[in-house]
Short mmCIF file of C-alpha atoms in Angstrom, two decimals:
data_model
loop_
_atom_site.label_atom_id
_atom_site.label_comp_id
_atom_site.label_asym_id
_atom_site.label_seq_id
_atom_site.Cartn_x
_atom_site.Cartn_y
_atom_site.Cartn_z
CA MET C 1 170.18 100.60 160.45
CA ASP C 2 172.63 98.46 162.43
CA LEU C 3 170.83 95.33 163.61
CA PRO C 4 172.38 92.16 165.00
CA TYR C 5 172.26 89.28 162.54
CA PRO C 6 169.54 86.87 163.73
CA SER C 7 171.14 83.58 164.67
CA ARG C 8 170.08 80.22 163.28
CA ASP C 9 172.56 78.24 165.36
CA ASN C 10 169.80 76.02 166.68
CA ASP C 11 169.11 74.90 163.11
CA ARG C 12 172.66 73.84 162.40
CA GLU C 13 172.09 70.39 163.88
CA ARG C 14 169.37 69.76 161.30
CA GLY C 15 170.40 72.16 158.56
CA ARG C 16 173.67 71.24 156.88
CA PRO C 17 175.97 72.72 154.24
CA SER C 18 174.87 71.52 150.81
CA HIS C 19 178.42 71.62 149.45
CA SER C 20 181.04 70.11 151.79
CA TYR C 21 184.60 71.28 151.73
CA ARG C 22 186.85 68.93 149.77
CA GLU C 23 190.56 68.58 149.77
CA LEU C 24 191.53 71.70 147.90
CA PRO C 25 194.33 72.05 145.34
CA GLU C 26 197.36 74.08 146.24
CA LEU C 27 197.87 77.45 144.61
CA PRO C 28 200.33 77.32 141.71
CA PRO C 29 203.82 78.74 142.24
CA GLY C 30 203.92 82.49 141.68
CA HIS C 31 200.16 82.87 142.17
CA THR C 32 199.14 86.48 142.65
CA PRO C 33 196.33 86.82 145.20
CA SER C 34 193.19 88.57 144.01
CA TYR C 35 192.76 90.21 147.42
CA ASP C 36 194.63 92.91 149.29
CA PRO C 37 195.89 91.49 152.61
CA GLU C 38 195.65 95.01 154.08
CA ALA C 39 191.97 95.46 153.11
CA LEU C 40 190.29 92.24 154.20
CA PRO C 41 186.76 92.53 155.64
CA GLU C 42 186.45 92.48 159.40
CA GLY C 43 186.76 88.95 160.74
CA VAL C 44 188.34 87.55 157.55
CA THR C 45 191.87 86.23 157.93
CA GLU C 46 194.55 85.77 155.29
CA GLU C 47 194.05 82.03 155.74
CA ASP C 48 190.36 82.48 154.84
CA ALA C 49 191.30 84.51 151.80
CA GLU C 50 193.84 81.93 150.64
CA THR C 51 191.24 79.18 151.10
CA ALA C 52 188.89 81.16 148.87
CA GLU C 53 191.60 81.33 146.19
CA ARG C 54 192.12 77.58 146.38
CA MET C 55 188.32 76.93 146.28
CA THR C 56 188.12 78.98 143.08
CA LEU C 57 190.48 76.49 141.39
CA ALA C 58 188.04 73.63 142.10
CA ALA C 59 184.60 75.27 142.29
CA THR C 60 181.60 72.98 142.20
CA PRO C 61 179.74 73.16 138.88
CA GLY C 62 176.97 75.78 139.14
CA CYS C 63 178.72 77.46 142.08
CA ARG C 64 181.04 80.42 142.46
CA VAL C 65 183.44 81.67 145.12
CA PHE C 66 183.65 85.42 145.80
CA SER C 67 187.14 86.13 147.12
CA PRO C 68 188.20 86.74 149.83
CA MET C 69 185.25 84.86 151.39
CA PRO C 70 185.80 81.06 151.53
CA TYR C 71 182.22 80.13 150.63
CA GLU C 72 180.46 78.89 147.53
CA VAL C 73 177.23 80.47 146.29
CA CYS C 74 175.33 78.05 144.10
CA GLY C 75 172.38 77.41 141.81
CA ALA C 76 169.30 79.62 141.93
CA ILE C 77 170.70 81.56 144.88
CA LEU C 78 173.82 82.37 142.83
CA GLN C 79 171.72 83.49 139.88
CA ARG C 80 169.68 85.83 142.09
CA TYR C 81 172.80 87.15 143.82
CA GLU C 82 174.55 87.93 140.52
CA ALA C 83 171.39 89.52 139.11
CA MET C 84 171.39 91.87 142.10
CA GLY C 85 175.02 92.87 141.51
CA GLY C 86 176.81 90.27 143.59
CA PRO C 87 179.22 91.73 146.17
CA ASN C 88 178.38 95.24 144.92
CA SER C 89 174.73 94.81 145.92
CA TRP C 90 173.34 95.75 149.32
CA LEU C 91 173.86 92.12 150.42
CA GLY C 92 177.66 92.46 150.29
CA LEU C 93 179.90 89.40 150.37
CA PRO C 94 178.76 85.90 151.36
CA ASN C 95 179.69 84.81 154.86
CA SER C 96 178.30 81.27 155.01
CA PRO C 97 178.12 78.15 152.86
CA GLU C 98 174.81 77.22 151.30
CA TYR C 99 172.68 75.41 153.87
CA THR C 100 169.79 73.01 153.44
CA ASN C 101 166.95 74.22 155.63
CA PRO C 102 165.30 72.07 158.31
CA ASP C 103 162.49 71.10 155.91
CA GLY C 104 165.09 69.20 153.87
CA VAL C 105 164.08 71.03 150.68
CA GLY C 106 164.78 74.73 150.84
CA LYS C 107 168.24 76.34 150.69
CA ARG C 108 169.77 79.49 152.10
CA SER C 109 173.01 81.41 151.86
CA GLN C 110 173.95 84.15 154.28
CA PHE C 111 175.59 87.42 153.31
CA ILE C 112 176.98 90.32 155.32
CA ASN C 113 173.72 92.30 155.19
CA GLY C 114 171.08 89.62 154.68
CA SER C 115 170.32 86.22 153.23
CA ILE C 116 168.88 84.64 150.10
CA TYR C 117 166.35 81.86 150.61
CA TRP C 118 165.25 79.42 147.94
CA HIS C 119 162.46 76.88 147.68
CA PRO C 120 161.21 75.18 144.50
CA HIS C 121 157.68 76.58 145.07
CA THR C 122 158.75 80.17 145.68
CA GLY C 123 162.10 80.77 143.99
CA ALA C 124 165.14 82.59 145.40
CA HIS C 125 164.60 85.89 147.24
CA PRO C 126 166.79 88.12 149.41
CA VAL C 127 165.74 89.05 152.94
CA THR C 128 167.20 91.97 154.88
CA ILE C 129 168.39 91.64 158.46
CA LEU C 130 165.44 93.82 159.48
CA TYR C 131 162.87 91.44 158.03
CA MET C 132 164.85 88.37 159.07
CA THR C 133 164.66 89.54 162.69
CA LYS C 134 160.87 89.56 162.53
CA TRP C 135 160.73 86.33 160.52
CA ASN C 136 162.79 84.66 163.22
CA GLN C 137 160.09 85.52 165.80
CA PHE C 138 157.61 83.41 163.83
CA GLY C 139 159.88 80.37 163.38
CA TRP C 140 161.54 81.17 160.04
CA GLU C 141 160.30 79.15 157.07
CA MET C 142 158.93 76.42 159.35
CA GLY C 143 156.54 78.94 160.93
CA TRP C 144 153.26 80.29 159.59
CA LEU C 145 155.00 82.85 157.37
CA GLY C 146 156.71 80.14 155.29
CA TYR C 147 159.23 81.20 152.63
CA PRO C 148 159.58 84.65 151.06
CA THR C 149 157.81 84.97 147.72
CA GLY C 150 159.47 88.19 146.65
CA ALA C 151 162.10 90.77 147.56
CA GLU C 152 161.50 93.87 149.67
CA ILE C 153 159.18 96.37 147.97
CA TYR C 154 159.56 100.07 148.74
CA HIS C 155 156.55 102.35 149.16
CA ASN C 156 156.25 105.97 148.17
CA ASN C 157 155.58 107.00 151.78
CA GLY C 158 158.98 105.81 152.98
CA GLY C 159 158.10 102.34 154.27
CA SER C 160 158.37 98.91 152.69
CA ARG C 161 157.03 95.38 152.75
CA GLN C 162 158.09 91.85 151.93
CA GLU C 163 155.75 89.06 150.95
CA PHE C 164 155.90 85.55 152.41
CA GLN C 165 153.75 82.51 151.75
CA GLY C 166 151.60 83.09 154.82
CA ALA C 167 151.55 86.88 155.19
CA GLY C 168 153.24 90.15 154.40
CA LEU C 169 155.74 91.91 156.64
CA PHE C 170 155.37 95.69 156.70
CA TRP C 171 157.85 98.26 157.99
CA SER C 172 157.91 101.99 158.54
CA GLN C 173 160.20 104.11 160.66
CA PRO C 174 157.57 105.15 163.22
CA THR C 175 155.87 101.76 163.58
CA GLY C 176 158.44 98.98 163.12
CA VAL C 177 157.87 95.60 161.45
CA TYR C 178 154.59 93.70 161.77
CA ALA C 179 152.91 90.80 159.98
CA VAL C 180 149.50 90.98 158.28
CA GLY C 181 148.01 87.85 156.75
CA GLY C 182 144.94 85.87 155.76
CA ALA C 183 141.52 87.49 155.51
CA ILE C 184 142.80 90.53 157.40
CA ARG C 185 145.47 91.00 154.73
CA ALA C 186 142.88 90.72 151.96
CA LYS C 187 140.76 93.40 153.62
CA TYR C 188 143.86 95.55 154.15
CA ASN C 189 144.75 95.24 150.47
CA SER C 190 141.22 96.24 149.46
CA ALA C 191 141.65 99.44 151.50
CA GLY C 192 144.92 100.38 149.81
CA GLY C 193 147.34 98.57 152.10
CA ALA C 194 150.16 100.55 153.69
CA GLU C 195 149.66 103.42 151.26
CA GLY C 196 145.93 103.61 151.96
CA PRO C 197 144.07 105.42 154.76
CA LEU C 198 144.79 102.73 157.36
CA GLY C 199 148.54 103.29 157.14
CA TYR C 200 151.05 100.75 158.49
CA PRO C 201 150.30 97.99 160.99
CA THR C 202 151.16 98.75 164.60
CA THR C 203 150.64 95.19 165.90
CA ASP C 204 151.03 91.66 164.66
CA GLU C 205 147.87 89.58 164.42
CA LEU C 206 146.41 89.38 167.93
CA THR C 207 143.82 86.97 169.31
CA VAL C 208 140.49 87.55 171.08
CA ASN C 209 138.30 85.06 172.91
CA LYS C 210 134.99 85.59 171.15
CA TYR C 211 134.61 83.35 168.10
CA ASP C 212 138.36 82.66 168.30
CA GLY C 213 138.85 85.98 166.50
CA ARG C 214 141.92 87.87 165.33
CA TYR C 215 142.80 91.50 164.65
CA ASN C 216 145.57 93.85 163.57
CA ASN C 217 145.77 97.46 164.62
CA PHE C 218 147.05 100.04 162.14
CA THR C 219 148.18 103.62 162.42
CA ASN C 220 144.71 104.87 161.53
CA GLY C 221 142.38 102.03 162.36
CA THR C 222 141.87 98.32 162.90
CA ILE C 223 140.74 95.22 161.01
CA THR C 224 139.02 92.53 163.05
CA TRP C 225 138.14 89.02 161.89
CA SER C 226 136.25 85.94 163.06
CA GLY C 227 134.84 82.92 161.29
CA VAL C 228 131.35 84.16 162.17
CA THR C 229 131.67 87.78 161.03
CA GLY C 230 134.48 87.80 158.47
CA ALA C 231 136.95 90.68 158.28
CA ARG C 232 135.67 94.14 159.27
CA LEU C 233 137.44 97.48 158.96
CA MET C 234 137.08 100.68 160.98
CA TYR C 235 139.17 103.82 161.37
CA ALA C 236 141.00 105.20 164.38
CA ALA C 237 138.42 107.40 166.16
CA MET C 238 135.75 104.70 165.98
CA ARG C 239 138.25 101.97 166.90
CA ASP C 240 139.36 103.89 169.99
CA ARG C 241 135.76 104.42 171.10
CA TRP C 242 135.04 100.72 170.55
CA ALA C 243 138.15 99.81 172.55
CA GLU C 244 136.80 101.78 175.52
CA HIS C 245 133.98 99.22 175.60
CA GLY C 246 136.23 96.16 175.36
CA ARG C 247 136.42 95.62 171.59
CA GLU C 248 135.33 92.14 170.43
CA ASP C 249 135.20 90.67 173.94
CA GLY C 250 133.30 93.63 175.37
CA GLN C 251 129.60 94.46 175.54
CA MET C 252 129.40 95.64 171.92
CA GLY C 253 130.87 92.52 170.32
CA TYR C 254 131.92 92.58 166.67
CA PRO C 255 131.00 95.18 164.05
CA LEU C 256 128.41 93.93 161.59
CA SER C 257 130.09 95.52 158.55
CA ASP C 258 132.98 97.67 157.47
CA VAL C 259 132.71 101.32 158.37
CA GLN C 260 129.85 102.90 156.41
CA ILE C 261 129.54 106.36 154.89
CA ALA C 262 126.57 108.35 156.16
CA PRO C 263 124.12 109.83 153.64
CA ASP C 264 125.67 113.29 154.05
CA GLY C 265 128.91 111.93 152.57
CA THR C 266 130.92 113.16 155.55
CA GLY C 267 129.92 111.17 158.60
CA ARG C 268 130.72 107.51 159.27
CA TYR C 269 128.94 104.81 161.25
CA LEU C 270 129.09 101.18 162.31
CA HIS C 271 126.46 98.89 163.84
CA PHE C 272 127.49 96.23 166.37
CA GLU C 273 126.25 92.88 167.62
CA ASP C 274 124.63 94.29 170.77
CA GLY C 275 122.42 96.64 168.73
CA SER C 276 124.46 99.73 169.50
CA SER C 277 126.26 101.88 166.93
CA ILE C 278 129.20 104.25 166.73
CA TYR C 279 128.66 107.43 164.75
CA TRP C 280 131.45 109.81 163.76
CA HIS C 281 131.49 113.28 162.25
CA SER C 282 134.45 115.63 161.98
CA ALA C 283 132.54 118.27 163.95
CA THR C 284 131.38 116.02 166.78
CA GLY C 285 133.80 113.07 167.06
CA ALA C 286 132.99 109.38 167.48
CA TRP C 287 130.38 108.32 170.02
CA ARG C 288 128.61 105.11 170.90
CA VAL C 289 124.82 105.26 170.71
CA PRO C 290 123.10 102.53 172.79
CA SER C 291 120.32 100.51 171.23
CA GLN C 292 117.66 102.16 173.44
CA ILE C 293 118.68 105.61 172.20
CA ILE C 294 118.90 104.34 168.62
CA ALA C 295 115.29 103.17 168.78
CA VAL C 296 114.17 106.80 169.30
CA TRP C 297 116.84 108.41 167.14
CA SER C 298 116.07 106.17 164.15
CA SER C 299 112.39 107.13 164.38
CA LEU C 300 113.57 110.73 163.87
CA ASP C 301 115.56 109.74 160.73
CA TRP C 302 118.95 109.19 162.36
CA GLU C 303 121.59 111.88 161.75
CA LYS C 304 119.58 113.24 158.83
CA GLY C 305 116.83 114.25 161.24
CA PRO C 306 116.54 117.29 163.48
CA LEU C 307 118.98 116.10 166.16
CA GLY C 308 122.04 115.56 163.96
CA TYR C 309 125.00 113.51 165.22
CA PRO C 310 125.73 112.41 168.80
CA MET C 311 128.34 114.53 170.53
CA GLU C 312 128.62 113.09 174.03
CA ALA C 313 128.58 109.68 175.65
CA SER C 314 125.27 108.38 176.92
CA LEU C 315 124.77 108.16 180.66
CA ASP C 316 122.21 107.10 183.21
CA ALA C 317 120.79 110.14 184.98
CA ASP C 318 117.74 110.36 187.24
CA GLY C 319 116.42 107.01 186.05
CA PHE C 320 116.77 107.92 182.37
CA LEU C 321 119.33 106.86 179.78
CA ARG C 322 120.27 110.15 178.12
CA GLN C 323 122.46 111.30 175.27
CA ILE C 324 123.27 114.75 173.91
CA PHE C 325 123.22 115.31 170.14
CA ALA C 326 124.51 118.22 168.11
CA LEU C 327 121.06 119.79 168.01
CA GLY C 328 119.19 118.27 170.90
CA GLU C 329 118.89 115.40 173.34
CA ILE C 330 117.21 112.01 173.74
CA ALA C 331 116.11 110.49 177.04
CA VAL C 332 114.78 106.94 177.40
CA GLN C 333 113.06 105.24 180.33
CA GLY C 334 111.67 101.77 179.66
CA ASN C 335 109.66 101.89 176.45
CA GLU C 336 109.14 105.66 176.71
CA GLY C 337 111.43 108.08 174.90
CA TYR C 338 111.73 111.85 175.04
CA TYR C 339 113.55 114.29 172.81
CA ARG C 340 114.12 117.97 172.27
CA HIS C 341 115.63 119.67 169.25
CA TYR C 342 116.16 122.96 167.49
CA PRO C 343 114.02 123.68 164.45
CA PHE C 344 116.91 124.74 162.20
CA SER C 345 120.61 124.00 161.79
CA GLY C 346 123.18 126.74 162.25
CA ALA C 347 123.53 127.17 166.02
CA ALA C 348 126.76 128.83 167.09
CA ALA C 349 126.23 129.90 170.70
CA THR C 350 127.87 129.21 174.01
CA GLN C 351 126.12 128.44 177.25
CA SER C 352 127.34 127.83 180.77
CA LEU C 353 124.23 127.19 182.82
CA PRO C 354 125.24 125.05 185.84
CA ASN C 355 123.69 121.60 186.05
CA GLN C 356 122.51 122.19 189.62
CA LEU C 357 120.35 125.22 188.75
CA THR C 358 116.88 124.78 190.29
CA PRO C 359 113.82 127.04 190.62
CA ALA C 360 112.78 128.73 193.84
CA ASP C 361 111.67 126.71 196.83
CA GLU C 362 107.95 126.05 196.50
CA SER C 363 107.43 125.82 200.24
CA ASN C 364 106.18 129.42 200.49
CA ALA C 365 104.05 129.21 197.37
CA ASP C 366 100.56 130.58 197.50
CA ASP C 367 98.52 130.70 194.32
CA SER C 368 95.93 133.09 195.78
CA PRO C 369 95.48 136.22 193.63
CA GLY C 370 97.50 139.17 194.82
CA VAL C 371 99.89 137.09 196.96
CA ASP C 372 103.60 137.34 196.13
CA VAL C 373 104.90 133.78 196.36
CA MET C 374 108.62 134.49 196.28
CA ASN C 375 110.59 133.75 199.46
CA GLN C 376 110.26 136.55 201.99
CA SER C 377 114.01 137.13 201.94
CA GLY C 378 114.18 136.96 198.17
CA ASP C 379 114.59 139.71 195.61
CA ARG C 380 112.42 139.37 192.52
CA ASN C 381 115.19 141.06 190.44
CA GLU C 382 117.89 138.65 191.65
CA ILE C 383 119.74 137.24 188.63
CA ILE C 384 119.71 133.46 188.87
CA HIS C 385 121.86 133.16 185.79
CA THR C 386 122.85 135.24 182.78
CA LEU C 387 121.76 133.53 179.57
CA ARG C 388 122.80 134.29 176.00
CA ASP C 389 121.06 133.44 172.78
CA SER C 390 122.75 132.16 169.62
CA ALA C 391 123.26 135.74 168.41
CA GLY C 392 125.05 136.75 171.63
CA ARG C 393 122.20 138.76 173.21
CA VAL C 394 122.29 138.76 177.00
CA GLY C 395 119.02 137.91 178.71
CA PRO C 396 119.16 137.53 182.50
CA LEU C 397 117.11 134.82 184.14
CA ARG C 398 115.75 136.60 187.23
CA ARG C 399 114.01 135.21 190.29
CA GLY C 400 110.84 137.13 189.42
CA TYR C 401 107.48 136.35 191.01
CA TRP C 402 104.05 134.87 190.45
CA ASN C 403 101.04 136.17 192.35
CA GLY C 404 98.41 133.96 190.78
CA VAL C 405 97.57 136.51 188.09
CA SER C 406 100.78 137.95 186.75
CA GLY C 407 104.51 137.67 187.12
CA PHE C 408 107.75 136.89 185.33
CA GLY C 409 111.00 134.98 185.65
CA VAL C 410 111.73 131.69 187.37
CA GLU C 411 108.73 131.91 189.68
CA LYS C 412 106.23 132.35 186.89
CA ILE C 413 107.84 129.65 184.73
CA TYR C 414 107.85 127.23 187.63
CA GLN C 415 104.65 128.08 189.51
CA ARG C 416 102.39 128.83 186.56
CA HIS C 417 103.72 126.65 183.73
CA GLU C 418 105.33 123.89 185.82
CA ILE C 419 108.60 123.87 183.90
CA ASP C 420 110.85 122.81 186.76
CA ASN C 421 114.16 122.59 184.87
CA MET C 422 115.51 125.99 183.90
CA ASN C 423 118.03 124.32 181.60
CA LEU C 424 115.13 123.78 179.21
CA VAL C 425 114.76 127.57 179.10
CA ALA C 426 118.48 128.02 178.49
CA THR C 427 118.65 125.59 175.59
CA THR C 428 115.53 127.01 173.97
CA MET C 429 117.28 130.39 173.84
CA LEU C 430 119.97 128.73 171.75
CA GLN C 431 117.54 128.43 168.84
CA PRO C 432 119.65 128.96 165.70
CA GLY C 433 119.13 132.36 164.14
CA GLY C 434 118.68 134.19 167.42
CA GLY C 435 114.95 133.69 167.84
CA GLU C 436 112.23 135.89 166.38
CA PRO C 437 111.10 139.44 167.23
CA SER C 438 107.98 139.64 169.39
CA SER C 439 107.17 143.26 170.28
CA GLY C 440 109.40 146.21 170.99
CA GLN C 441 112.75 144.80 172.07
CA SER C 442 111.29 141.43 173.06
CA ARG C 443 112.08 138.21 171.25
CA PHE C 444 110.73 134.72 171.49
CA TYR C 445 112.53 131.41 171.03
CA ARG C 446 111.09 128.00 170.23
CA GLN C 447 112.31 124.46 170.81
CA PRO C 448 110.31 121.40 169.69
CA VAL C 449 110.05 118.50 172.13
CA GLY C 450 108.49 115.09 171.75
CA ARG C 451 107.57 111.85 173.48
CA THR C 452 107.79 108.44 171.86
CA ARG C 453 106.60 104.96 172.74
CA CYS C 454 108.57 101.92 171.58
CA ASP C 455 107.21 98.42 171.05
CA ASP C 456 108.98 95.15 171.82
CA SER C 457 110.67 95.13 168.42
CA GLY C 458 112.33 98.49 169.16
CA THR C 459 110.14 100.48 166.77
CA CYS C 460 109.32 103.88 168.26
CA THR C 461 106.51 106.24 167.34
CA THR C 462 106.13 109.85 168.47
CA TYR C 463 102.72 110.26 170.13
CA ARG C 464 103.19 113.56 171.96
CA ARG C 465 104.64 116.75 170.55
CA ASP C 466 104.96 120.26 171.88
CA VAL C 467 107.06 123.39 171.45
CA ILE C 468 108.68 125.26 174.32
CA ARG C 469 108.38 129.03 173.84
CA VAL C 470 110.61 131.40 175.79
CA VAL C 471 109.95 135.16 175.78
CA VAL C 472 112.79 137.54 176.64
CA ASP C 473 112.50 141.31 177.13
CA TYR C 474 115.80 143.02 176.26
CA ARG C 475 114.67 146.53 177.33
CA ASP C 476 116.16 148.27 180.35
CA ASP C 477 113.75 148.49 183.29
CA ASP C 478 113.94 151.65 185.43
CA TYR C 479 112.78 149.70 188.49
CA ILE C 480 115.87 147.46 188.37
CA GLN C 481 118.89 148.68 190.31
CA GLY C 482 122.51 148.09 189.31
CA ASP C 483 124.35 147.91 186.03
CA ASN C 484 122.30 145.23 184.27
CA LYS C 485 118.82 146.70 183.96
CA THR C 486 117.59 144.32 181.25
CA LYS C 487 114.49 142.59 182.52
CA GLY C 488 115.42 139.39 180.72
CA VAL C 489 113.41 136.16 180.61
CA ILE C 490 109.72 136.91 181.07
CA THR C 491 108.22 133.48 180.69
CA ALA C 492 108.49 130.00 179.19
CA TYR C 493 105.51 127.81 178.38
CA CYS C 494 104.21 125.10 176.08
CA GLU C 495 102.59 126.26 172.85
CA SER C 496 100.04 123.44 172.93
CA LYS C 497 98.52 125.01 176.04
CA PRO C 498 96.98 128.43 176.54
CA GLU C 499 99.56 130.82 177.96
CA GLN C 500 98.07 130.49 181.45
CA VAL C 501 98.04 126.67 181.56
CA ALA C 502 100.75 124.36 182.89
CA CYS C 503 102.84 122.16 180.60
CA ASP C 504 102.47 118.39 180.71
CA SER C 505 104.94 116.89 183.15
CA TRP C 506 106.73 114.81 180.48
CA VAL C 507 108.19 117.98 178.96
CA ASN C 508 110.64 118.26 181.88
CA SER C 509 112.05 114.82 181.01
CA THR C 510 113.34 116.00 177.64
CA ILE C 511 116.50 117.64 178.98
CA ARG C 512 119.46 116.94 181.22
CA TYR C 513 121.58 120.04 180.65
CA PRO C 514 122.76 122.12 177.72
CA ARG C 515 126.01 121.27 176.03
CA GLN C 516 128.92 123.31 177.30
CA GLY C 517 131.00 125.25 174.78
CA PRO C 518 130.41 126.11 171.13
CA TRP C 519 127.90 124.25 169.01
CA PRO C 520 129.46 122.53 166.02
CA TYR C 521 127.44 123.88 163.13
CA SER C 522 127.98 127.44 162.02
#
């Protein structure tokens, strides 16, 4: 890697050569030069080479001249240089005298491909041009990094690091060189450092306003620190979700711990200062769960309960704060919470019911026996939407009718049982296992729903429960014209009520819409 040598010209006024040039003896008559005039390094003149020969005749005790370079390498720096192989090492030949650093104590000698720095507290250590370039950005040894405490260390994954008094510098080909120090470095080390799951740093230590905090980002995560919270670690997917909400200076504030392993051994979670959490699972991704949703979710035993992990962002809809989970949904309004869920895991169905689906207009409704309440221009066999259960069976949702005594489809579900959101019907049909046989070719599907009440401390208790039952007839009906003769959805009602009684109104609050696409658990 060809990098320009970082200049320390600004230090030369304070730093000074430790060994001044003296009047040198002349070379003896007939002296044979130890260098080849035709093979001098670039920038080295024959005069330089001859000076080096003359310096060799009067070298300072404890110093050595490496011809054809007219510079002495001395003391501990010389010992380190020779131990590395001298001019045959990666440093190459010296190209500067030994300088005293601006602190008046430390020494340095420059070589073609790097430098060796010495201080009585740290010893003598080589530094590559790559690491010197970064060190320069922090003010060399007078900055917070201080002096090097060791040579470059190579990692098995192709990168390397070098330790300094104040921090470590880490390098990899994709990321570049960045500094990690202090409590963040200690946390990084505890997680395996550059060869651990976090990977290499992708930033230097950056500042945040809250609590005068600091953080480093890494290839696969972040470590954040403040004097109030200490150092906290999280991995990439959770970090990125947190960053969407402003990180430390955003609404969530700092994490209250390192990332935690969920009881299933697969998922991960973190709680934050504002009472919210981020939960991650490989099947669902990382999602923030607001404190209001958590109050209900925790009362259902978190991800271990019937709803599983969150799989979408929460949103305000129709006056409710709602969030979709892998196997259900939670809705919160004030201190009231609502939820729906499937009774078993294992759903693997798709659904594409549009969010805007609504039941028939009630304006022409007439509950008098024998009166067909569907719109005069309507067709009771009109397919409102084609639904599928988790086993792939097709069950049309037809307009249907309700005449006060009998009926089927949307009109009966809406007029008789007062379920005004047909999405609740659609999601109930996604019961894992494909529902249960009823009679003939009919099947029924069940979806538990509940209502909670939360106190001022955020503790929620379920005080209403019910089960939505949907009945679907998969037989062909000779009275239906066209290709799809399956009668489809007959009815949907609440099991806590007799079949001819309306559901409680709160049941309709338990759903926004079904998740689009495949369910995660198979």
